[in-house]
Tab-separated table of C-alpha atoms (C1' of nucleotides) in Angstrom:
chain	number	residue	atom	x	y	z
A	1	MET	CA	42.142	93.189	-4.056
A	2	SER	CA	41.833	92.806	-7.826
A	3	ASN	CA	41.121	96.348	-9.061
A	4	ARG	CA	43.752	98.114	-6.919
A	5	GLU	CA	46.680	96.217	-8.294
A	6	PRO	CA	48.414	97.199	-11.512
A	7	PRO	CA	48.246	94.651	-14.331
A	8	VAL	CA	50.070	91.659	-12.912
A	9	ARG	CA	52.902	91.354	-15.561
A	10	TYR	CA	53.723	87.963	-14.197
A	11	HIS	CA	56.971	88.604	-12.380
A	12	HIS	CA	58.253	92.052	-13.188
A	13	GLY	CA	57.959	91.644	-16.994
A	14	ASP	CA	61.692	91.772	-17.115
A	15	LEU	CA	62.279	88.082	-16.446
A	16	CYS	CA	64.833	87.881	-19.260
A	17	ASN	CA	67.327	90.231	-17.456
A	18	VAL	CA	66.497	88.799	-14.033
A	19	LEU	CA	67.465	85.306	-15.393
A	20	LEU	CA	70.750	86.604	-16.833
A	21	GLU	CA	71.662	88.284	-13.542
A	22	ALA	CA	70.805	85.183	-11.530
A	23	ALA	CA	72.823	83.095	-13.951
A	24	GLU	CA	75.883	85.287	-13.557
A	25	ILE	CA	75.750	85.126	-9.813
A	26	LEU	CA	75.328	81.355	-9.884
A	27	LEU	CA	78.177	80.959	-12.402
A	28	GLU	CA	80.688	83.027	-10.368
A	29	HIS	CA	79.580	81.546	-7.067
A	30	SER	CA	79.163	77.906	-7.870
A	31	GLY	CA	81.022	77.387	-11.134
A	32	PRO	CA	79.696	75.951	-14.321
A	33	ALA	CA	78.452	72.912	-12.520
A	34	GLY	CA	76.154	75.001	-10.385
A	35	LEU	CA	74.769	76.906	-13.327
A	36	SER	CA	71.738	74.761	-14.161
A	37	LEU	CA	68.737	76.213	-15.880
A	38	ARG	CA	66.564	74.942	-13.040
A	39	ALA	CA	68.724	76.627	-10.445
A	40	VAL	CA	68.485	79.856	-12.383
A	41	ALA	CA	64.712	79.567	-12.502
A	42	ARG	CA	64.555	78.798	-8.810
A	43	SER	CA	66.818	81.767	-8.058
A	44	ALA	CA	64.471	84.016	-10.091
A	45	GLY	CA	61.394	82.612	-8.401
A	46	VAL	CA	59.769	81.080	-11.428
A	47	SER	CA	59.090	77.560	-12.523
A	48	HIS	CA	61.755	75.546	-14.151
A	49	ALA	CA	59.999	75.839	-17.557
A	50	ALA	CA	59.606	79.583	-17.496
A	51	PRO	CA	63.062	80.402	-18.890
A	52	TYR	CA	62.067	78.649	-22.091
A	53	ARG	CA	59.752	81.584	-22.791
A	54	HIS	CA	62.917	83.792	-23.112
A	55	PHE	CA	65.644	81.460	-24.236
A	56	ARG	CA	65.401	78.674	-26.742
A	57	ASP	CA	67.532	76.425	-24.566
A	58	LYS	CA	70.320	76.515	-22.019
A	59	ALA	CA	72.942	77.279	-24.689
A	60	ALA	CA	71.008	80.406	-25.709
A	61	LEU	CA	71.093	81.710	-22.122
A	62	LEU	CA	74.830	81.037	-21.919
A	63	GLU	CA	75.429	82.821	-25.166
A	64	ALA	CA	73.511	85.890	-23.935
A	65	LEU	CA	75.575	85.780	-20.730
A	66	SER	CA	78.780	85.471	-22.785
A	67	ARG	CA	77.723	88.458	-24.884
A	68	ARG	CA	77.563	90.600	-21.742
A	69	GLY	CA	81.075	89.576	-20.881
A	70	PHE	CA	82.402	90.517	-24.258
A	71	GLU	CA	80.809	93.918	-24.082
A	72	ARG	CA	82.449	94.544	-20.738
A	73	LEU	CA	85.796	93.364	-22.020
A	74	GLN	CA	85.587	95.675	-25.022
A	75	HIS	CA	84.710	98.646	-22.846
A	76	ALA	CA	87.487	97.897	-20.431
A	77	ILE	CA	90.021	97.852	-23.242
A	78	GLU	CA	88.673	101.096	-24.679
A	79	ARG	CA	88.705	102.787	-21.278
A	80	ALA	CA	92.314	101.651	-20.749
A	81	ALA	CA	93.303	103.028	-24.150
A	82	ALA	CA	91.513	106.366	-23.456
A	83	GLY	CA	93.536	106.717	-20.294
A	84	ALA	CA	96.884	106.912	-22.161
A	85	MET	CA	95.958	108.661	-25.430
A	86	GLN	CA	99.358	110.094	-26.364
A	87	ASN	CA	101.399	106.899	-25.691
A	88	PRO	CA	100.662	103.849	-27.782
A	89	GLU	CA	103.009	101.579	-25.787
A	90	GLN	CA	101.351	102.536	-22.528
A	91	GLN	CA	97.954	102.120	-24.152
A	92	LEU	CA	98.892	98.544	-24.971
A	93	VAL	CA	100.271	97.793	-21.547
A	94	GLU	CA	97.202	99.193	-19.775
A	95	ALA	CA	94.876	97.368	-22.137
A	96	GLY	CA	96.624	94.162	-21.085
A	97	VAL	CA	96.342	95.068	-17.428
A	98	ALA	CA	92.604	95.692	-17.877
A	99	TYR	CA	92.160	92.423	-19.791
A	100	VAL	CA	93.883	90.312	-17.183
A	101	ARG	CA	92.287	92.055	-14.255
A	102	LEU	CA	88.844	91.343	-15.695
A	103	ALA	CA	89.788	87.705	-16.225
A	104	LEU	CA	90.946	87.448	-12.564
A	105	SER	CA	87.839	89.076	-11.179
A	106	HIS	CA	85.394	87.056	-13.273
A	107	PRO	CA	87.226	83.825	-14.056
A	108	GLU	CA	84.167	81.701	-14.690
A	109	MET	CA	82.727	84.239	-17.030
A	110	PHE	CA	85.996	84.283	-18.968
A	111	ARG	CA	86.045	80.555	-19.245
A	112	LEU	CA	82.488	80.725	-20.531
A	113	MET	CA	83.365	83.410	-23.061
A	114	PHE	CA	86.441	81.619	-24.436
A	115	GLY	CA	85.502	78.066	-23.636
A	116	GLY	CA	84.331	77.576	-27.200
A	117	VAL	CA	81.376	75.438	-26.119
A	118	LEU	CA	78.866	78.009	-27.356
A	119	PRO	CA	77.210	77.818	-30.751
A	120	GLY	CA	75.898	80.868	-32.489
A	121	PRO	CA	77.502	84.195	-33.313
A	122	VAL	CA	79.985	84.372	-30.375
A	123	GLY	CA	82.565	85.091	-33.048
A	124	GLU	CA	81.094	88.515	-33.664
A	125	TYR	CA	81.380	89.588	-30.038
A	126	ARG	CA	84.965	88.283	-29.938
A	127	GLN	CA	85.657	90.152	-33.098
A	128	SER	CA	84.600	93.427	-31.598
A	129	THR	CA	87.060	92.864	-28.668
A	130	PHE	CA	89.857	92.122	-30.997
A	131	GLU	CA	89.016	95.209	-32.890
A	132	ALA	CA	89.471	97.338	-29.780
A	133	LEU	CA	93.071	95.997	-29.599
A	134	ALA	CA	93.670	96.300	-33.304
A	135	LYS	CA	92.729	99.987	-33.122
A	136	ILE	CA	95.428	100.580	-30.522
A	137	MET	CA	97.948	98.884	-32.815
A	138	ARG	CA	96.892	100.848	-35.934
A	139	ASP	CA	97.205	104.137	-34.004
A	140	GLY	CA	100.539	103.050	-32.731
A	141	ILE	CA	101.795	102.251	-36.230
A	142	ALA	CA	100.477	105.647	-37.466
A	143	ARG	CA	102.345	107.358	-34.697
A	144	GLY	CA	105.542	105.451	-35.517
A	145	ALA	CA	105.627	103.653	-32.210
A	146	PHE	CA	105.093	100.174	-33.614
A	147	ARG	CA	106.591	98.445	-36.606
A	148	GLN	CA	105.271	99.365	-40.044
A	149	ARG	CA	103.457	96.094	-40.577
A	150	ASP	CA	100.000	94.738	-40.894
A	151	GLY	CA	98.236	96.096	-37.845
A	152	GLU	CA	96.286	92.884	-37.536
A	153	GLU	CA	99.419	90.839	-37.312
A	154	LEU	CA	100.785	93.011	-34.483
A	155	ALA	CA	97.357	92.991	-32.821
A	156	LEU	CA	97.341	89.218	-32.946
A	157	ALA	CA	100.792	89.044	-31.313
A	158	ALA	CA	99.638	91.339	-28.594
A	159	TRP	CA	96.331	89.696	-28.172
A	160	THR	CA	97.601	86.135	-27.852
A	161	SER	CA	100.030	87.156	-25.200
A	162	MET	CA	97.518	88.987	-23.078
A	163	HIS	CA	94.893	86.324	-23.716
A	164	GLY	CA	97.216	83.530	-22.650
A	165	LEU	CA	98.152	85.350	-19.480
A	166	ALA	CA	94.460	86.060	-18.773
A	167	MET	CA	93.449	82.478	-19.359
A	168	LEU	CA	96.187	81.089	-17.162
A	169	ALA	CA	95.348	83.595	-14.451
A	170	ALA	CA	91.637	82.756	-14.616
A	171	ALA	CA	92.439	79.089	-14.278
A	172	GLY	CA	94.679	79.843	-11.262
A	173	GLN	CA	97.675	78.412	-13.137
A	174	LEU	CA	100.158	81.200	-12.493
A	175	SER	CA	101.024	80.099	-8.963
A	176	PHE	CA	104.688	79.420	-9.911
A	177	SER	CA	105.194	83.042	-9.108
A	178	PRO	CA	105.766	83.471	-5.369
A	179	ARG	CA	104.199	86.896	-5.514
A	180	ASP	CA	100.530	87.243	-5.106
A	181	GLY	CA	97.783	89.919	-5.117
A	182	VAL	CA	96.513	92.346	-7.712
A	183	GLN	CA	99.629	94.529	-7.684
A	184	ALA	CA	101.858	91.534	-8.299
A	185	LEU	CA	99.680	90.449	-11.220
A	186	ASP	CA	99.799	93.945	-12.702
A	187	ASP	CA	103.570	93.755	-12.529
A	188	THR	CA	103.609	90.425	-14.272
A	189	VAL	CA	101.326	91.741	-17.044
A	190	ARG	CA	103.551	94.787	-17.535
A	191	ALA	CA	106.655	92.673	-17.699
A	192	VAL	CA	105.096	90.336	-20.272
A	193	ALA	CA	103.778	93.270	-22.260
A	194	ARG	CA	107.214	94.939	-22.318
A	195	ASN	CA	108.714	91.732	-23.629
A	196	VAL	CA	106.168	91.646	-26.374
A	197	ILE	CA	106.895	95.231	-27.234
A	198	TYR	CA	110.689	95.071	-27.152
A	199	GLY	CA	111.174	91.444	-27.864
A	200	ILE	CA	113.069	88.647	-26.268
A	201	ALA	CA	116.060	88.572	-28.578
A	202	GLN	CA	119.427	89.779	-27.396
B	1	MET	CA	83.189	25.595	-19.528
B	2	SER	CA	84.546	26.518	-16.142
B	3	ASN	CA	87.957	24.786	-15.889
B	4	ARG	CA	89.181	25.675	-19.344
B	5	GLU	CA	88.952	29.405	-18.911
B	6	PRO	CA	91.720	31.391	-17.268
B	7	PRO	CA	90.766	33.225	-14.101
B	8	VAL	CA	88.035	35.525	-15.096
B	9	ARG	CA	89.727	38.872	-14.104
B	10	TYR	CA	86.309	40.625	-14.603
B	11	HIS	CA	86.897	42.522	-17.793
B	12	HIS	CA	90.537	42.477	-18.711
B	13	GLY	CA	91.801	43.556	-15.356
B	14	ASP	CA	92.869	46.799	-16.982
B	15	LEU	CA	89.574	48.580	-16.636
B	16	CYS	CA	91.264	51.731	-15.434
B	17	ASN	CA	93.021	52.318	-18.732
B	18	VAL	CA	90.013	51.127	-20.772
B	19	LEU	CA	87.944	53.746	-19.012
B	20	LEU	CA	90.475	56.511	-19.679
B	21	GLU	CA	90.661	55.629	-23.341
B	22	ALA	CA	86.856	55.498	-23.684
B	23	ALA	CA	86.630	58.854	-21.911
B	24	GLU	CA	89.073	60.461	-24.306
B	25	ILE	CA	87.179	59.172	-27.274
B	26	LEU	CA	83.883	60.406	-25.859
B	27	LEU	CA	85.432	63.780	-25.007
B	28	GLU	CA	86.864	64.527	-28.439
B	29	HIS	CA	83.775	63.088	-30.232
B	30	SER	CA	80.896	64.502	-28.182
B	31	GLY	CA	82.462	67.289	-26.218
B	32	PRO	CA	82.379	67.715	-22.421
B	33	ALA	CA	78.570	67.345	-22.405
B	34	GLY	CA	78.886	63.871	-23.877
B	35	LEU	CA	81.563	62.818	-21.373
B	36	SER	CA	79.355	61.349	-18.662
B	37	LEU	CA	80.654	58.776	-16.283
B	38	ARG	CA	77.759	56.522	-17.253
B	39	ALA	CA	78.544	56.792	-20.922
B	40	VAL	CA	82.133	55.945	-20.224
B	41	ALA	CA	81.047	52.878	-18.306
B	42	ARG	CA	78.644	51.829	-21.147
B	43	SER	CA	81.411	52.279	-23.653
B	44	ALA	CA	83.704	50.102	-21.622
B	45	GLY	CA	80.961	47.444	-21.230
B	46	VAL	CA	80.675	47.626	-17.490
B	47	SER	CA	77.934	48.863	-15.128
B	48	HIS	CA	77.625	52.487	-14.340
B	49	ALA	CA	78.966	51.901	-10.824
B	50	ALA	CA	82.125	50.024	-11.873
B	51	PRO	CA	84.251	53.132	-12.527
B	52	TYR	CA	84.001	53.976	-8.844
B	53	ARG	CA	86.277	50.985	-8.152
B	54	HIS	CA	89.018	52.875	-9.998
B	55	PHE	CA	88.215	56.568	-9.605
B	56	ARG	CA	86.879	58.298	-6.483
B	57	ASP	CA	84.474	60.319	-8.612
B	58	LYS	CA	84.101	61.905	-11.997
B	59	ALA	CA	86.584	64.690	-11.195
B	60	ALA	CA	89.286	62.089	-10.488
B	61	LEU	CA	88.767	60.506	-13.880
B	62	LEU	CA	88.958	63.897	-15.564
B	63	GLU	CA	92.130	64.695	-13.688
B	64	ALA	CA	93.729	61.447	-14.754
B	65	LEU	CA	92.707	62.238	-18.353
B	66	SER	CA	94.089	65.764	-18.040
B	67	ARG	CA	97.434	64.304	-16.802
B	68	ARG	CA	97.739	62.242	-19.966
B	69	GLY	CA	97.285	65.464	-21.947
B	70	PHE	CA	99.959	67.317	-20.013
B	71	GLU	CA	102.432	64.416	-20.510
B	72	ARG	CA	101.856	64.521	-24.265
B	73	LEU	CA	102.237	68.304	-24.341
B	74	GLN	CA	105.557	68.176	-22.483
B	75	HIS	CA	106.883	65.432	-24.814
B	76	ALA	CA	105.760	67.367	-27.835
B	77	ILE	CA	107.670	70.469	-26.649
B	78	GLU	CA	110.757	68.464	-25.800
B	79	ARG	CA	110.671	66.724	-29.225
B	80	ALA	CA	110.327	70.051	-31.050
B	81	ALA	CA	113.267	71.439	-29.084
B	82	ALA	CA	115.345	68.363	-29.794
B	83	GLY	CA	114.769	68.937	-33.514
B	84	ALA	CA	116.598	72.273	-33.537
B	85	MET	CA	119.330	71.832	-30.969
B	86	GLN	CA	121.770	74.413	-32.216
B	87	ASN	CA	119.254	77.265	-32.711
B	88	PRO	CA	117.381	78.576	-29.637
B	89	GLU	CA	115.087	80.834	-31.650
B	90	GLN	CA	114.086	77.999	-33.912
B	91	GLN	CA	113.601	75.818	-30.859
B	92	LEU	CA	111.166	78.373	-29.503
B	93	VAL	CA	109.290	78.736	-32.740
B	94	GLU	CA	108.983	75.007	-33.286
B	95	ALA	CA	107.879	74.439	-29.676
B	96	GLY	CA	105.145	76.963	-30.313
B	97	VAL	CA	104.131	75.193	-33.491
B	98	ALA	CA	103.957	71.854	-31.653
B	99	TYR	CA	101.977	73.466	-28.789
B	100	VAL	CA	99.339	74.950	-31.085
B	101	ARG	CA	99.117	71.925	-33.341
B	102	LEU	CA	98.355	69.735	-30.325
B	103	ALA	CA	95.702	72.219	-29.218
B	104	LEU	CA	94.082	72.178	-32.609
B	105	SER	CA	94.102	68.419	-32.971
B	106	HIS	CA	92.764	67.806	-29.439
B	107	PRO	CA	90.780	70.931	-28.606
B	108	GLU	CA	88.536	69.333	-26.029
B	109	MET	CA	91.497	67.842	-24.250
B	110	PHE	CA	93.150	71.212	-24.130
B	111	ARG	CA	90.073	72.900	-22.708
B	112	LEU	CA	89.907	70.154	-20.065
B	113	MET	CA	93.567	70.634	-19.177
B	114	PHE	CA	93.431	74.393	-18.955
B	115	GLY	CA	89.828	74.800	-18.028
B	116	GLY	CA	90.689	75.055	-14.380
B	117	VAL	CA	87.652	73.100	-13.303
B	118	LEU	CA	89.841	70.352	-11.927
B	119	PRO	CA	90.833	70.045	-8.314
B	120	GLY	CA	93.876	68.235	-7.215
B	121	PRO	CA	97.536	68.526	-8.296
B	122	VAL	CA	96.936	69.627	-11.907
B	123	GLY	CA	99.381	72.386	-11.063
B	124	GLU	CA	102.227	69.915	-10.987
B	125	TYR	CA	101.603	68.663	-14.507
B	126	ARG	CA	101.322	72.163	-15.806
B	127	GLN	CA	104.549	73.006	-14.039
B	128	SER	CA	106.389	70.286	-15.851
B	129	THR	CA	105.111	71.640	-19.209
B	130	PHE	CA	106.226	75.118	-18.324
B	131	GLU	CA	109.580	73.686	-17.295
B	132	ALA	CA	110.090	72.302	-20.853
B	133	LEU	CA	109.695	75.789	-22.210
B	134	ALA	CA	111.822	77.384	-19.441
B	135	LYS	CA	114.633	74.985	-20.421
B	136	ILE	CA	114.637	76.305	-23.976
B	137	MET	CA	114.801	79.843	-22.641
B	138	ARG	CA	117.666	79.104	-20.223
B	139	ASP	CA	119.671	77.385	-22.963
B	140	GLY	CA	118.920	80.324	-25.282
B	141	ILE	CA	120.168	82.817	-22.652
B	142	ALA	CA	123.292	80.707	-22.055
B	143	ARG	CA	123.979	80.728	-25.848
B	144	GLY	CA	123.526	84.474	-25.960
B	145	ALA	CA	120.432	84.228	-28.205
B	146	PHE	CA	118.013	85.700	-25.650
B	147	ARG	CA	118.283	88.646	-23.305
B	148	GLN	CA	120.289	88.156	-20.163
B	149	ARG	CA	117.332	88.162	-17.788
B	150	ASP	CA	115.434	85.879	-15.502
B	151	GLY	CA	114.782	82.821	-17.692
B	152	GLU	CA	111.402	82.379	-16.045
B	153	GLU	CA	110.353	85.869	-17.075
B	154	LEU	CA	111.258	85.178	-20.710
B	155	ALA	CA	109.641	81.768	-20.535
B	156	LEU	CA	106.480	83.333	-19.224
B	157	ALA	CA	106.415	85.848	-22.074
B	158	ALA	CA	106.862	83.080	-24.611
B	159	TRP	CA	104.443	80.682	-22.882
B	160	THR	CA	101.551	83.212	-22.566
B	161	SER	CA	101.745	84.061	-26.214
B	162	MET	CA	101.793	80.451	-27.427
B	163	HIS	CA	99.172	79.481	-24.904
B	164	GLY	CA	96.852	82.321	-25.928
B	165	LEU	CA	97.231	81.349	-29.558
B	166	ALA	CA	96.537	77.655	-28.683
B	167	MET	CA	93.480	78.401	-26.620
B	168	LEU	CA	91.974	80.691	-29.259
B	169	ALA	CA	92.742	78.061	-31.913
B	170	ALA	CA	91.163	75.324	-29.821
B	171	ALA	CA	88.087	77.437	-29.336
B	172	GLY	CA	87.833	78.097	-33.070
B	173	GLN	CA	88.199	81.795	-32.451
B	174	LEU	CA	90.934	82.592	-34.970
B	175	SER	CA	88.643	82.694	-37.987
B	176	PHE	CA	89.308	86.341	-38.653
B	177	SER	CA	92.204	85.098	-40.746
B	178	PRO	CA	90.920	84.236	-44.190
B	179	ARG	CA	93.554	81.531	-44.466
B	180	ASP	CA	92.804	78.041	-43.223
B	181	GLY	CA	94.463	74.706	-42.780
B	182	VAL	CA	97.396	73.449	-40.852
B	183	GLN	CA	100.008	75.200	-42.917
B	184	ALA	CA	98.254	78.507	-42.441
B	185	LEU	CA	98.151	77.985	-38.760
B	186	ASP	CA	101.879	77.132	-38.667
B	187	ASP	CA	102.556	80.385	-40.487
B	188	THR	CA	100.522	82.329	-38.020
B	189	VAL	CA	102.305	80.668	-35.081
B	190	ARG	CA	105.678	81.490	-36.658
B	191	ALA	CA	104.689	85.108	-37.232
B	192	VAL	CA	103.478	85.502	-33.624
B	193	ALA	CA	106.604	83.830	-32.322
B	194	ARG	CA	108.856	86.059	-34.329
B	195	ASN	CA	107.059	89.088	-32.952
B	196	VAL	CA	107.683	87.783	-29.489
B	197	ILE	CA	111.299	87.243	-30.204
B	198	TYR	CA	112.056	90.526	-31.985
B	199	GLY	CA	109.321	92.650	-30.452
B	200	ILE	CA	106.708	94.934	-31.792
B	201	ALA	CA	108.457	98.249	-31.153
B	202	GLN	CA	109.772	100.260	-34.074
C	1	DA	C1'	51.237	86.271	-23.788
C	2	DC	C1'	53.165	84.195	-19.988
C	3	DC	C1'	53.611	80.749	-16.711
C	4	DT	C1'	52.776	76.016	-14.293
C	5	DG	C1'	53.072	70.972	-13.224
C	6	DA	C1'	53.657	66.519	-14.742
C	7	DA	C1'	56.331	63.689	-17.539
C	8	DC	C1'	60.571	61.698	-19.998
C	9	DA	C1'	65.132	60.316	-20.450
C	10	DC	C1'	69.208	61.321	-18.650
C	11	DC	C1'	72.974	62.379	-14.819
C	12	DG	C1'	76.449	61.547	-10.442
C	13	DT	C1'	76.691	59.009	-6.421
C	14	DT	C1'	75.688	55.501	-2.867
C	15	DC	C1'	74.948	50.967	-1.112
C	16	DA	C1'	73.395	46.448	-0.192
C	17	DA	C1'	74.117	42.332	-2.569
C	18	DG	C1'	76.263	38.937	-5.408
C	19	DT	C1'	80.643	35.937	-7.116
D	1	DA	C1'	88.608	42.088	-4.905
D	2	DC	C1'	85.590	43.408	-8.301
D	3	DC	C1'	81.266	44.110	-10.199
D	4	DT	C1'	75.936	44.625	-10.340
D	5	DG	C1'	71.168	46.627	-9.767
D	6	DA	C1'	68.161	49.365	-7.420
D	7	DA	C1'	67.698	53.672	-5.392
D	8	DC	C1'	68.124	58.873	-4.608
D	9	DA	C1'	68.214	63.551	-5.874
D	10	DC	C1'	69.326	66.032	-9.583
D	11	DC	C1'	69.365	67.583	-14.758
D	12	DG	C1'	67.441	69.590	-19.730
D	13	DT	C1'	63.559	69.588	-22.413
D	14	DT	C1'	58.686	69.020	-23.790
D	15	DC	C1'	53.834	69.764	-23.541
D	16	DA	C1'	49.159	69.955	-22.215
D	17	DA	C1'	46.777	72.969	-19.283
D	18	DG	C1'	45.764	77.113	-16.779
D	19	DT	C1'	44.943	82.625	-16.474
DNA sequence: ACCTGAACACCGTTCAAGT
DNA sequence: ACCTGAACACCGTTCAAGT
């Protein structure tokens, strides 16, 4: 019973990723209150001290989790932009739709990412997400679709609007609209995005 | 020593408010992690079980705290609007400045208010804040300053933008701008607000 | 190297008991 | 009515000890 087995590798040798996946499931299922390091360890089938071999403390695990979220967000924005290559305005609208959809399908993850409770280089991940938006704006300026201004300023205007919508949606605070469902949310995002593009002024 | 004293009223008789004030100080000083019900009780000089005479549980205290924040936000927006009565665009810009300033001076409170972790009728408080913005938009439409559309749609466009900016500022995630300080933030808010008003399109 | 189990100081919540 | 103190099941973190 000892020679037949491969080297034991104490639990799959990939505990780090197993912990992160368990943490994400716990987070989206039970909220931040349910995401205890001990529960993550239980869920992964190891002792409550085992995670400390892979993460300095709970904050380090949350930061790693948050990083995953930022990577997905960046890719979602880039995919949306790639789907409307010849039309900067449509790129912007679809990037917003992707942004808000992700927030609504992973609300707890979004609150973790933008909750600001995390130490460490979260800023870098956020920066790369912003950069994906800024690229759309720079291309749009180059094509003459957007105003000839600092691309970062336009990107900030677009980002804050989509981000505010996403955070309100993630927190379930957009219920003043009688419409519901994903299609209704997409419509709301498009309406807000169009107002950002064309302005509110008469 | 017994007849001279007024009826004892076990700790000021106003423990409810004392607890809320202690909670707010703890929140802004030590973050959400430092805001334990036991720490609040210690800070108020009562036993750790005393708060349960005034709040059903910890969530109820957080909700009451959150309510205070929404009241302040609503008043701040109304005051900003009152300061520029004859100019709807300026009303909107100054409301945004007030919104973001409050978020930056009370970041933990803002995250509590919009974190979405709270049960109960938080929606109503948020609604009243949104209503303060919607009023500015309706007035602006009536005066011909804003587009002749559904006031709620315009208010949503303005709100999401200011809210996104406020949340990013509260989370310390606007550091990509090399400028710092309150004046720099006000400038950023005004720039974003102007882009919302006049649009991004060429 | 990787994991365990006991230990410590903390939590939220409950409940009998005191005045 | 209002508050206390002990109790319970949970945390995050540390650390000696095991293989």
